[in-house]
Coordinates of C-alpha atoms in Angstrom, one line a residue:
Chain T
M1 CA 72.3 14.2 61.0
P2 CA 69.5 16.1 60.9
E3 CA 70.4 19.6 58.7
P4 CA 67.5 22.2 60.5
H5 CA 66.9 24.7 57.1
S6 CA 68.7 23.5 54.3
T7 CA 66.8 24.1 52.0
E8 CA 66.5 27.9 52.7
E9 CA 68.1 30.9 51.3
P10 CA 68.8 31.1 47.5
G11 CA 69.9 34.7 48.3
T12 CA 67.8 38.1 48.3
P13 CA 68.7 39.8 45.2
G14 CA 67.9 43.0 44.7
R15 CA 68.5 44.0 47.8
S16 CA 71.3 47.1 47.5
P17 CA 74.7 46.0 49.1
G18 CA 74.5 50.2 51.5
I19 CA 70.9 48.6 53.2
R20 CA 73.1 45.7 54.1
S21 CA 76.3 47.7 55.8
Q22 CA 74.1 50.3 57.3
W23 CA 72.7 47.3 59.5
G24 CA 75.9 45.6 60.0
W25 CA 76.9 49.4 62.0
L26 CA 74.2 47.6 64.8
L27 CA 76.7 45.3 66.2
A28 CA 78.9 47.4 67.4
V29 CA 77.0 47.9 69.9
P30 CA 77.8 44.2 71.4
V31 CA 81.2 45.0 71.1
I32 CA 81.5 48.3 72.8
I33 CA 78.9 48.0 75.8
P34 CA 80.7 44.9 77.1
L35 CA 83.7 47.3 77.5
L36 CA 81.9 49.9 79.9
T37 CA 82.8 49.2 83.8
F38 CA 80.8 52.2 84.5
L39 CA 77.3 49.9 84.0
Y40 CA 78.4 47.4 85.7
N41 CA 80.9 47.5 87.7
G42 CA 78.4 47.6 90.9
D43 CA 77.2 44.9 93.7
G44 CA 73.6 46.2 93.3
P45 CA 70.7 46.3 92.7
R46 CA 71.5 42.4 93.4
L47 CA 68.7 39.7 91.2
L48 CA 68.3 36.4 92.2
G49 CA 71.0 36.8 94.7
F50 CA 74.0 38.4 91.9
P51 CA 75.5 40.8 92.3
R52 CA 74.5 44.0 89.4
F53 CA 78.2 43.1 87.9
Y54 CA 77.9 39.8 86.8
W55 CA 73.7 39.4 85.3
L56 CA 74.3 42.6 84.0
Q57 CA 77.0 41.1 82.4
L58 CA 75.5 37.7 81.4
A59 CA 72.4 40.0 80.5
F60 CA 75.0 41.6 77.5
I61 CA 74.9 37.8 76.0
A62 CA 71.2 38.5 74.8
I63 CA 72.3 42.2 73.7
G64 CA 75.0 40.2 71.4
V65 CA 72.4 37.7 70.0
T66 CA 69.3 40.1 69.5
T67 CA 72.0 42.4 67.3
T68 CA 73.9 39.1 65.2
T69 CA 70.3 37.9 64.5
I70 CA 69.3 41.9 63.8
V71 CA 72.1 41.6 61.0
Y72 CA 72.1 38.3 59.8
R73 CA 68.5 38.9 59.5
R74 CA 68.2 42.0 57.7
G75 CA 71.1 41.6 55.8
R76 CA 70.5 37.8 54.1
A77 CA 72.7 37.8 50.6
Chain Q
M1 CA 83.2 4.3 90.2
T2 CA 84.4 7.8 89.0
L3 CA 87.1 6.0 87.7
A4 CA 85.4 3.7 85.3
I5 CA 82.5 6.1 84.5
F6 CA 85.5 8.3 83.5
I7 CA 87.5 5.2 81.4
G8 CA 84.1 4.1 79.6
L9 CA 83.1 7.4 78.7
F10 CA 86.9 6.8 77.0
A11 CA 86.6 4.5 75.4
L12 CA 83.5 5.7 73.7
V13 CA 84.4 8.4 72.4
S14 CA 88.0 7.3 71.1
G15 CA 85.6 4.5 69.0
L16 CA 83.6 7.3 67.4
G17 CA 87.0 9.5 66.4
F18 CA 87.9 6.4 64.5
V19 CA 84.9 5.7 63.3
A20 CA 84.7 8.9 61.5
S21 CA 87.4 8.6 59.1
R22 CA 83.2 6.6 57.2
W23 CA 81.4 10.2 58.8
R24 CA 80.4 11.3 55.2
R25 CA 82.7 9.9 54.1
P26 CA 84.4 11.6 51.1
D27 CA 85.6 9.6 47.7
T28 CA 89.1 10.6 49.0
M29 CA 90.3 11.7 52.4
A30 CA 93.9 12.2 50.4
H31 CA 92.7 15.7 50.0
L32 CA 93.5 18.9 52.6
D33 CA 90.3 20.1 51.7
E34 CA 88.9 16.5 53.6
W35 CA 91.7 15.5 56.3
G36 CA 92.1 19.2 57.3
L37 CA 88.6 20.7 56.6
G38 CA 86.1 17.7 57.0
G39 CA 85.2 18.4 53.4
R40 CA 84.4 21.9 53.5
N41 CA 81.0 20.2 54.4
F42 CA 79.9 21.4 57.9
G43 CA 75.9 22.5 58.1
T44 CA 74.9 24.5 61.2
W45 CA 74.0 22.0 63.1
I46 CA 78.0 20.6 63.1
S47 CA 79.9 23.6 63.2
W48 CA 77.9 24.3 66.4
F49 CA 79.2 21.9 68.3
L50 CA 82.3 21.4 66.1
I51 CA 83.0 25.5 67.5
G52 CA 82.0 25.9 70.6
G53 CA 84.2 22.9 71.2
D54 CA 86.8 24.3 69.9
L55 CA 86.9 27.2 71.1
Y56 CA 86.0 26.5 75.1
T57 CA 88.9 23.7 76.2
A58 CA 89.4 21.8 78.1
Y59 CA 91.9 24.6 79.8
T60 CA 89.3 27.7 80.1
F61 CA 87.1 25.4 82.1
V62 CA 89.3 24.6 84.7
A63 CA 91.7 27.8 84.8
V64 CA 88.3 30.6 84.4
P65 CA 87.0 29.4 87.5
A66 CA 90.7 28.7 89.1
L67 CA 91.7 32.1 88.6
V68 CA 87.6 33.4 89.2
F69 CA 88.9 31.5 92.3
G70 CA 91.6 33.5 93.1
A71 CA 91.4 36.2 92.7
G72 CA 88.1 37.3 91.7
A73 CA 86.2 40.3 89.2
M74 CA 89.2 40.3 87.2
G75 CA 88.3 36.4 86.6
F76 CA 84.9 37.0 84.7
F77 CA 86.7 38.3 81.9
A78 CA 85.8 35.5 80.5
V79 CA 81.9 37.0 79.5
P80 CA 82.4 40.1 77.9
Y81 CA 85.2 38.7 76.0
T82 CA 82.5 35.9 74.4
V83 CA 80.3 38.4 73.9
V84 CA 82.9 40.4 72.4
V85 CA 84.2 38.2 69.6
Y86 CA 80.9 37.1 68.2
P87 CA 80.1 40.3 66.2
L88 CA 83.5 40.6 65.4
V89 CA 84.5 37.5 64.1
F90 CA 80.9 37.8 62.2
L91 CA 82.4 40.7 60.2
V92 CA 85.6 39.3 59.7
L93 CA 86.1 35.6 59.4
I94 CA 82.8 35.6 57.1
R95 CA 85.2 37.6 54.9
L96 CA 87.4 35.1 55.0
W97 CA 85.8 32.6 54.6
S98 CA 84.1 33.6 51.2
V99 CA 88.0 34.6 49.4
S100 CA 89.4 31.4 51.0
R101 CA 86.5 29.4 49.9
E102 CA 87.3 31.0 45.8
H103 CA 90.8 30.6 45.9
G104 CA 91.1 27.3 48.0
Y105 CA 93.4 28.7 50.9
V106 CA 93.9 26.0 53.6
T107 CA 95.5 28.5 56.1
P108 CA 94.9 32.0 56.8
A109 CA 98.4 32.6 55.6
D110 CA 97.6 31.6 52.9
F111 CA 95.4 34.1 53.0
V112 CA 98.2 37.0 53.4
R113 CA 100.4 35.1 50.9
G114 CA 97.4 35.4 48.3
R115 CA 95.9 39.0 49.5
F116 CA 100.1 40.8 50.2
G117 CA 102.2 38.8 46.9
S118 CA 104.4 38.1 49.6
P119 CA 105.7 34.5 51.3
G120 CA 107.9 36.3 53.5
L121 CA 104.5 37.3 55.4
A122 CA 102.9 34.3 55.4
L123 CA 105.8 32.1 57.1
A124 CA 105.8 35.0 59.4
V125 CA 102.3 34.7 60.2
A126 CA 102.9 30.8 60.0
V127 CA 105.3 30.7 62.8
T128 CA 103.0 33.0 64.2
G129 CA 100.6 30.5 64.5
I130 CA 102.6 27.3 64.8
V131 CA 104.4 29.0 67.9
A132 CA 101.1 29.8 69.4
T133 CA 99.1 27.2 69.3
M134 CA 102.1 24.3 70.5
P135 CA 101.4 25.5 74.2
Y136 CA 97.8 25.5 74.3
I137 CA 97.8 22.7 73.0
A138 CA 100.1 21.5 75.7
L139 CA 97.4 23.4 77.8
Q140 CA 95.2 21.0 77.1
L141 CA 96.8 17.9 79.2
V142 CA 97.3 20.3 81.8
G143 CA 93.2 20.2 81.9
I144 CA 93.2 16.6 81.5
E145 CA 95.2 16.5 84.2
A146 CA 93.9 18.2 87.0
V147 CA 91.2 15.9 86.9
L148 CA 93.6 12.6 87.1
K149 CA 95.1 14.7 90.2
S150 CA 91.6 14.9 91.6
M151 CA 91.3 11.7 91.2
G152 CA 93.6 10.5 92.7
I153 CA 96.1 9.6 89.3
T154 CA 99.6 10.2 89.3
G155 CA 102.3 9.9 87.3
H156 CA 102.3 11.0 83.1
W157 CA 101.4 7.4 81.0
P158 CA 97.6 7.8 81.4
I159 CA 98.6 11.2 79.5
I160 CA 100.9 9.5 77.2
V161 CA 98.3 6.9 76.5
A162 CA 95.0 9.3 76.0
F163 CA 97.0 11.1 74.2
G164 CA 98.3 7.7 72.4
I165 CA 94.8 7.1 71.1
L166 CA 94.1 10.7 70.2
A167 CA 96.9 10.9 67.3
A168 CA 95.9 8.0 66.3
Y169 CA 92.3 8.9 65.2
T170 CA 93.2 12.0 64.1
Y171 CA 95.6 10.9 61.7
Q172 CA 92.6 8.1 61.0
S173 CA 90.3 10.5 60.2
G174 CA 91.2 14.1 60.0
L175 CA 89.1 17.0 61.1
R176 CA 85.4 14.7 60.9
A177 CA 87.0 13.1 64.4
P178 CA 86.5 15.7 66.6
A179 CA 84.0 17.3 64.6
L180 CA 82.2 14.0 65.5
I181 CA 83.4 13.8 69.2
A182 CA 82.9 17.2 70.3
F183 CA 79.0 16.0 69.5
V184 CA 79.5 14.2 73.7
K185 CA 81.5 16.2 74.5
D186 CA 79.3 19.5 74.5
I187 CA 76.2 17.6 75.4
L188 CA 78.2 16.3 78.7
I189 CA 79.2 20.1 79.5
Y190 CA 75.9 21.1 78.9
V191 CA 74.9 18.4 81.2
V192 CA 77.2 19.1 83.8
I193 CA 76.9 22.0 84.1
L194 CA 73.7 22.6 84.4
V195 CA 73.6 20.2 87.0
A196 CA 76.2 22.1 88.5
V197 CA 74.4 25.2 88.7
I198 CA 71.6 24.2 89.8
Y199 CA 72.3 21.7 92.6
I200 CA 75.3 22.8 94.3
P201 CA 73.9 26.3 94.7
S202 CA 70.7 24.9 96.6
Q203 CA 73.1 22.6 99.1
L204 CA 74.7 26.0 99.3
G205 CA 72.5 28.6 100.8
G206 CA 72.3 29.7 96.9
W207 CA 73.5 31.8 95.5
G208 CA 73.0 34.9 97.5
S209 CA 75.1 33.9 100.0
I210 CA 78.0 32.2 97.5
F211 CA 78.7 36.3 96.4
D212 CA 78.4 37.0 100.3
A213 CA 81.3 34.0 101.0
A214 CA 83.3 35.3 98.3
D215 CA 83.7 38.9 99.3
A216 CA 84.9 37.6 102.5
K217 CA 87.5 35.8 101.3
F218 CA 88.7 38.8 99.3
A219 CA 87.9 41.4 101.9
K220 CA 90.3 39.1 103.7
S221 CA 93.5 39.5 101.1
P222 CA 96.2 41.2 101.6
N223 CA 96.0 41.5 97.6
P224 CA 94.2 44.4 96.2
N225 CA 93.4 43.3 93.5
D226 CA 91.0 40.7 93.7
G227 CA 87.1 41.3 95.3
I228 CA 83.6 40.3 94.1
L229 CA 84.1 44.5 91.8
L230 CA 86.9 46.2 90.1
N231 CA 88.5 48.2 91.4
A232 CA 90.8 51.8 90.3
S233 CA 93.6 50.6 88.1
N234 CA 92.2 46.9 87.4
Q235 CA 89.1 47.5 85.1
L236 CA 91.8 49.4 81.5
Q237 CA 93.2 45.7 82.1
Y238 CA 89.6 43.8 82.7
V239 CA 88.6 45.5 79.5
T240 CA 91.4 45.1 77.3
L241 CA 91.7 41.6 77.9
A242 CA 88.4 40.8 77.4
F243 CA 88.8 43.0 73.9
G244 CA 92.2 41.7 73.3
S245 CA 91.7 38.2 74.4
A246 CA 88.4 38.7 71.4
L247 CA 91.2 40.2 68.9
A248 CA 93.3 37.3 69.6
L249 CA 90.7 34.1 69.2
F250 CA 89.7 34.3 65.9
L251 CA 93.6 35.0 64.7
Y252 CA 94.5 31.2 66.4
P253 CA 94.1 29.0 63.2
H254 CA 91.9 26.6 65.1
S255 CA 89.1 28.9 64.7
V256 CA 90.3 29.5 61.3
T257 CA 89.7 25.9 60.5
G258 CA 86.0 26.0 62.2
V259 CA 85.1 28.6 60.4
L260 CA 86.9 27.4 57.2
A261 CA 84.8 23.9 57.2
A262 CA 81.6 25.8 57.2
R263 CA 79.4 24.7 54.2
D264 CA 78.8 28.0 53.1
R265 CA 78.6 31.9 54.8
N266 CA 74.5 31.7 56.5
V267 CA 75.8 28.7 58.6
I268 CA 78.6 31.1 60.2
K269 CA 76.3 33.7 60.5
R270 CA 73.5 31.5 62.0
N271 CA 76.2 30.2 64.4
M272 CA 77.1 34.2 65.3
S273 CA 74.0 34.1 67.2
A274 CA 73.0 30.7 68.7
L275 CA 77.3 30.6 70.0
P276 CA 76.6 32.5 72.7
A277 CA 74.8 29.6 74.5
Y278 CA 78.1 29.1 74.9
S279 CA 79.8 31.8 76.3
L280 CA 76.4 31.7 79.0
L281 CA 78.2 28.2 79.4
L282 CA 81.7 29.5 80.2
G283 CA 79.7 32.4 83.0
L284 CA 78.0 30.0 85.0
I285 CA 81.6 28.4 84.7
A286 CA 83.9 30.6 85.7
L287 CA 81.1 31.1 89.0
L288 CA 81.8 27.7 90.1
G289 CA 85.3 29.6 91.1
Y290 CA 82.9 31.4 93.6
M291 CA 81.3 27.9 95.3
A292 CA 84.5 26.3 95.5
I293 CA 84.9 29.6 97.9
A294 CA 81.7 28.7 99.9
A295 CA 82.1 25.2 99.7
D296 CA 85.4 25.7 101.3
V297 CA 87.5 23.4 99.0
G298 CA 91.3 23.8 98.1
P299 CA 93.7 22.7 95.3
V300 CA 95.5 19.6 95.1
G301 CA 98.8 21.3 95.9
K302 CA 99.7 24.2 95.3
D303 CA 97.7 23.7 91.7
S304 CA 95.0 25.7 91.7
N305 CA 93.8 23.9 88.2
T306 CA 92.2 21.0 90.8
I307 CA 89.9 23.3 91.7
V308 CA 86.4 22.9 89.7
P309 CA 87.5 18.8 89.8
Q310 CA 87.5 19.4 93.8
L311 CA 85.1 20.9 93.7
F312 CA 82.0 18.2 91.9
D313 CA 84.3 15.3 93.7
K314 CA 83.0 16.8 97.5
M315 CA 79.5 17.9 95.8
F316 CA 78.3 15.2 94.0
P317 CA 78.1 11.3 94.3
D318 CA 80.7 9.2 92.5
W319 CA 78.9 8.6 89.5
F320 CA 78.1 11.8 88.1
T321 CA 81.7 13.4 89.4
G322 CA 82.3 10.3 87.0
V323 CA 80.7 12.3 84.0
A324 CA 81.6 15.1 85.2
F325 CA 85.4 14.7 85.4
A326 CA 84.9 13.0 81.9
A327 CA 83.4 15.8 80.2
I328 CA 86.6 18.2 81.1
G329 CA 89.0 15.1 80.3
I330 CA 87.4 15.0 76.6
G331 CA 86.6 18.9 76.3
A332 CA 90.3 18.5 75.9
L333 CA 90.2 16.2 72.8
V334 CA 88.9 18.1 70.8
P335 CA 90.4 21.4 71.1
A336 CA 93.5 19.3 71.2
A337 CA 92.4 17.4 67.8
I338 CA 92.1 20.6 65.5
M339 CA 94.6 22.8 67.0
S340 CA 96.8 19.9 65.9
I341 CA 95.1 19.8 62.3
A342 CA 95.1 23.8 61.8
A343 CA 98.9 23.7 63.4
A344 CA 99.6 20.5 60.2
N345 CA 98.0 23.3 58.1
L346 CA 100.1 26.1 58.6
F347 CA 103.3 23.4 58.2
T348 CA 101.9 22.1 55.2
R349 CA 100.4 25.3 53.6
N350 CA 102.9 27.5 53.8
I351 CA 106.5 25.7 54.6
Y352 CA 106.2 22.3 52.8
K353 CA 104.6 23.9 49.9
E354 CA 105.6 26.8 49.9
Y355 CA 110.1 26.1 50.7
L356 CA 110.7 22.4 50.1
N357 CA 108.2 21.0 47.6
R358 CA 105.8 23.4 45.1
A359 CA 104.8 20.8 43.1
A360 CA 103.3 18.7 46.2
T361 CA 99.6 16.8 44.9
P362 CA 97.2 17.5 47.1
A363 CA 97.1 13.9 48.2
Q364 CA 100.6 14.7 49.7
E365 CA 99.9 17.6 50.8
A366 CA 97.1 15.7 52.6
S367 CA 99.8 12.9 54.0
V368 CA 102.3 15.3 54.9
S369 CA 99.5 17.4 57.6
K370 CA 98.5 13.7 59.0
V371 CA 102.5 13.4 59.8
T372 CA 102.4 16.8 61.2
S373 CA 99.8 16.4 63.1
L374 CA 101.6 13.4 64.7
V375 CA 104.7 15.5 65.2
V376 CA 102.8 18.3 67.0
K377 CA 101.0 16.7 69.4
V378 CA 104.3 14.3 70.1
G379 CA 106.0 17.9 71.4
A380 CA 103.1 19.2 73.0
V381 CA 103.6 15.8 75.3
L382 CA 107.0 16.9 75.2
C383 CA 106.2 20.0 76.9
I384 CA 104.2 18.3 79.5
L385 CA 107.0 15.8 80.6
L386 CA 110.2 18.1 80.3
L387 CA 109.4 21.4 81.4
E388 CA 106.9 22.7 84.1
P389 CA 103.2 22.6 83.6
Q390 CA 103.5 26.6 84.9
F391 CA 105.9 26.3 82.2
S392 CA 103.5 26.0 79.5
I393 CA 100.6 28.1 81.0
D394 CA 103.2 31.0 80.6
L395 CA 103.6 30.2 77.2
Q396 CA 99.5 30.5 75.7
L397 CA 100.3 33.7 77.3
I398 CA 103.0 34.6 75.6
G399 CA 101.5 32.8 72.9
G400 CA 98.5 34.8 73.0
V401 CA 100.5 38.1 72.2
I402 CA 102.3 37.3 69.6
I403 CA 99.2 35.8 67.8
L404 CA 97.8 39.2 68.1
Q405 CA 100.7 40.9 66.1
T406 CA 99.1 39.0 63.3
L407 CA 96.0 41.1 62.9
P408 CA 96.6 43.6 61.0
A409 CA 98.0 41.6 57.8
V410 CA 95.3 38.6 58.6
G411 CA 92.5 40.3 60.5
L412 CA 93.1 44.2 58.7
G413 CA 94.0 42.6 55.4
L414 CA 91.0 41.3 55.3
F415 CA 88.9 44.8 54.6
T416 CA 91.7 47.2 53.5
R417 CA 94.7 46.4 50.4
W418 CA 96.8 49.4 52.2
F419 CA 99.4 48.2 53.9
H420 CA 103.1 47.4 51.9
R421 CA 104.0 43.9 52.5
A422 CA 107.3 44.8 54.2
G423 CA 105.7 47.5 56.5
L424 CA 104.2 44.6 58.4
I425 CA 106.4 42.3 59.1
A426 CA 107.7 45.5 60.3
G427 CA 105.5 46.0 61.9
W428 CA 105.4 42.5 63.4
A429 CA 108.4 42.0 64.1
A430 CA 108.0 45.6 66.5
G431 CA 105.0 44.5 68.1
L432 CA 106.3 41.0 68.3
A433 CA 109.0 42.6 70.0
A434 CA 107.4 44.6 72.1
G435 CA 104.9 42.1 73.8
L436 CA 107.5 39.6 74.5
W437 CA 109.5 42.9 76.2
M438 CA 106.4 43.5 78.7
L439 CA 105.5 40.2 79.1
Y440 CA 108.7 39.8 80.3
Q441 CA 109.0 42.6 83.4
I442 CA 105.8 41.9 84.5
P443 CA 105.9 40.7 88.3
G444 CA 104.0 37.6 89.3
A445 CA 103.0 36.3 92.1
N446 CA 104.8 33.7 94.7
G447 CA 108.1 36.4 93.9
R448 CA 108.2 35.8 90.2
L449 CA 109.7 38.4 88.4
H450 CA 109.0 37.9 85.1
F451 CA 106.0 36.3 83.1
G452 CA 104.2 37.3 86.0
G453 CA 100.0 38.1 83.8
S454 CA 99.4 40.1 80.7
A455 CA 98.9 42.8 83.7
F456 CA 101.2 45.5 82.4
P457 CA 102.0 48.9 85.0
L458 CA 102.0 51.7 83.6
S459 CA 104.2 52.2 85.6
Q460 CA 106.3 50.9 83.8
L461 CA 106.1 52.9 81.0
G462 CA 106.2 56.3 83.0
L463 CA 103.4 57.4 83.7
D464 CA 101.9 58.1 87.7
T465 CA 99.3 55.7 87.9
K466 CA 98.6 52.6 89.1
V467 CA 96.3 51.6 86.3
T468 CA 97.7 48.2 84.9
I469 CA 96.9 47.2 80.8
Y470 CA 97.2 44.1 78.9
A471 CA 100.2 43.9 76.9
G472 CA 99.1 42.4 73.4
L473 CA 96.4 44.8 73.6
L474 CA 99.3 48.0 73.7
A475 CA 102.0 45.0 71.2
V476 CA 99.4 45.4 68.3
T477 CA 99.3 49.0 69.0
V478 CA 102.6 49.4 68.6
N479 CA 102.4 47.3 65.5
L480 CA 100.0 48.6 64.0
L481 CA 101.9 52.4 64.3
V482 CA 104.7 50.7 62.8
A483 CA 103.5 48.7 59.9
A484 CA 101.3 52.4 58.7
I485 CA 104.5 54.5 58.9
A486 CA 106.5 52.1 57.0
T487 CA 103.5 52.0 54.5
L488 CA 104.1 55.5 54.0
L489 CA 107.9 55.6 53.6
L490 CA 108.1 52.5 51.7
R491 CA 105.5 53.6 49.0
G492 CA 106.2 53.3 45.6
R493 CA 110.4 53.6 46.9
V494 CA 110.2 49.2 47.7
P495 CA 107.9 47.8 44.8
D496 CA 105.2 45.9 47.2
G497 CA 103.3 42.3 46.1
A498 CA 100.6 41.6 43.7
D499 CA 97.2 41.2 45.0
A500 CA 95.8 38.4 43.8
T501 CA 92.2 38.8 45.2
E502 CA 89.5 40.6 44.2
P503 CA 86.7 42.9 46.6
A504 CA 83.9 40.8 45.2
H505 CA 85.7 37.3 46.9
Y506 CA 85.1 38.5 50.2
E507 CA 81.3 39.2 49.8
E508 CA 81.2 35.2 48.0
A509 CA 78.3 33.6 49.5
A510 CA 79.1 30.3 48.0
A511 CA 81.1 30.5 45.6
T512 CA 82.1 27.5 43.1
V513 CA 84.1 25.0 44.9
S514 CA 85.9 23.6 42.1
A515 CA 87.1 26.4 41.2
G516 CA 88.0 27.9 44.0
R517 CA 89.7 24.1 44.1
A518 CA 92.1 24.8 41.2
S519 CA 92.6 28.4 41.7
R520 CA 96.1 27.9 43.4

C-alpha cells in the first residue's frame, strides 16, 4: 500500500505552544459560519442553476478545508 | 443483469474481508490493539478510506436524499453538519488519540475511567455507547433492504446471508476487514455519484429546472415546513441539528475506533483536510432527492428510503444500476463492521474486564471482543426481523440524543478535569431523562403522537412561538447545567476520583507505543 508523506514531519522543535494555539482559533471560523442561516437562506443569485442556499453551503466546505489545512501546516508538531 | 452485478461485487468484497486478516499481518491477532484497532498503525490513505467509509453510512446515502425528497431544505442540514464536524474532531479527538496512545485506551469509556477514576462513570459511557450503536447497525440493514426492494427481492433471507458473511469475516479479520473493503466501497460510491450528478441533470434539463420542479412540488404541499429554503420557524432547528449532530458524531464509539486506529497525529490532521471531500459527495447525494422529484420517481410502497434506488433504476442502464446498488449495499457493510467492533470493544474493556474478569489477558480480551461482535450483529438482525423498520429509525434518532449525553465526560473531559465524577453521572442521567422526555413529546407525520422526529417545539416549554430546536442540544444543555451545579455542591464534601493522565499526555505526537500498552 503506497503511503505518501510517510517520511516527513520529524517535528518542529522551537516553535512555542502559544503560536500553535493562536492558529487553533482559526478553526472556530468553519464551525460558526455554517450556522449563520441569514448568509445563505435565499434563492438568488443562482449559480449554475443552484439557488444560493445550496451553492453557498457547498462552498463552506472549501472554507473548512482551507482552515484545517492552515492550522495543520502552521501548527505542525 | 442488475442482480448479477450486485451479487458479483458483493462476493468480491466478501472475499476481501476474509483475506484482510493477512493484510499488514501482525505477529499475533490475539490482542485487542490488533483485532479491534488494526494494529493502531493505519496511515493517511487507509484512514481516509476507513473513516470516510465509517462516517458516511448506507443509511446516510438513502435517508438524507429521502429527507430532501420529502421536506426539502431541511434535509440539507447534512452539509453544514459535516463542515462543522471536522474542525471539532481536529480539536477534540486528536487529544483523545494522544492520551489513548499513551495509556493504551481502546474505547472512550477507557479514557473516562482513567481521567475521572470512576468505573461507574465509565460504565455509563460504555452502556450509552452500546445502546446508541445497536440501532445504528440495524439501520445499515434498512439501507440494504431499500436496495433489495428496488430489485424486487422481498423476504429477510438475503439480509441474513449478507450479515452472516459479514459477521464471519469481521470475526476473523477484525478492523482490517472494513479497512480493506472501504477502498472498494468508496471508489464505487464516488464513481456512481459523479456519474449521477453529471448524467441525471443532463437528462432532466439541468440543475435549474431540477430545483424549480422541487419548488413547485413543495408550493403545492400543505406542510408549512417544507420548501427549497428554510422558513422562520425551522432555521433554529436546522443549525442546532447540524451542530448537535456534529457533536454527537465524534462521540459515537465507531468514530473513535476509526480515529484511534491512525498511526500518528499527523495522519488525523491531514485527514481533517481531506475528509471533507466526502462532505461534497454527501451534498450532491442529498440533491438526488430533488432529482427524484424532477424525474417524477416515487418510492416503493410507503418506504421513502427507496427513493434513491428507484431513481437509479429509472435513469441508469441495467448494468450501471447494479453497480450503484452494490455501492449502497457494500456501503452498509463497512460501518456495520466498525460499529460492531466498537460496541464489542466497549463491552470487553468496560464491562467484561472491569466487572467479570479483572485479570483478563490481552488474548482473552481479543477473543471476548470477537464473540461479542457476533452477538451484536445477531442483535441487529433480530431488530430488523422482529421489529418494524420504523422502530429502528426511532431508536437511531434516540441514539443520537443519548450519545450526546457523554459530551461532558468524554468531550469536555479531554480539556478539563473541573467536573466532579458524581456530578457528571448526575448530568448524564438528567440529560438522558430530558432528551427522552422531549423526543416523547414530539408528534410526527401519519398521526403518530410520539418520537415523530427531533424537532422540539419551544411552545412545549410555554414560549409563545412556532420555533423548533434540536432536542439533543437542549438535552445536553440540561446535562451540563446539572453537572456544573452538582460539581459545585459536591466539591470538598464527596471525594473525587484520581486522574491517571497528565496534561502532556494530550499533546503527545507519536508516543512510545509499547510503553503505553503496558501501563493499563
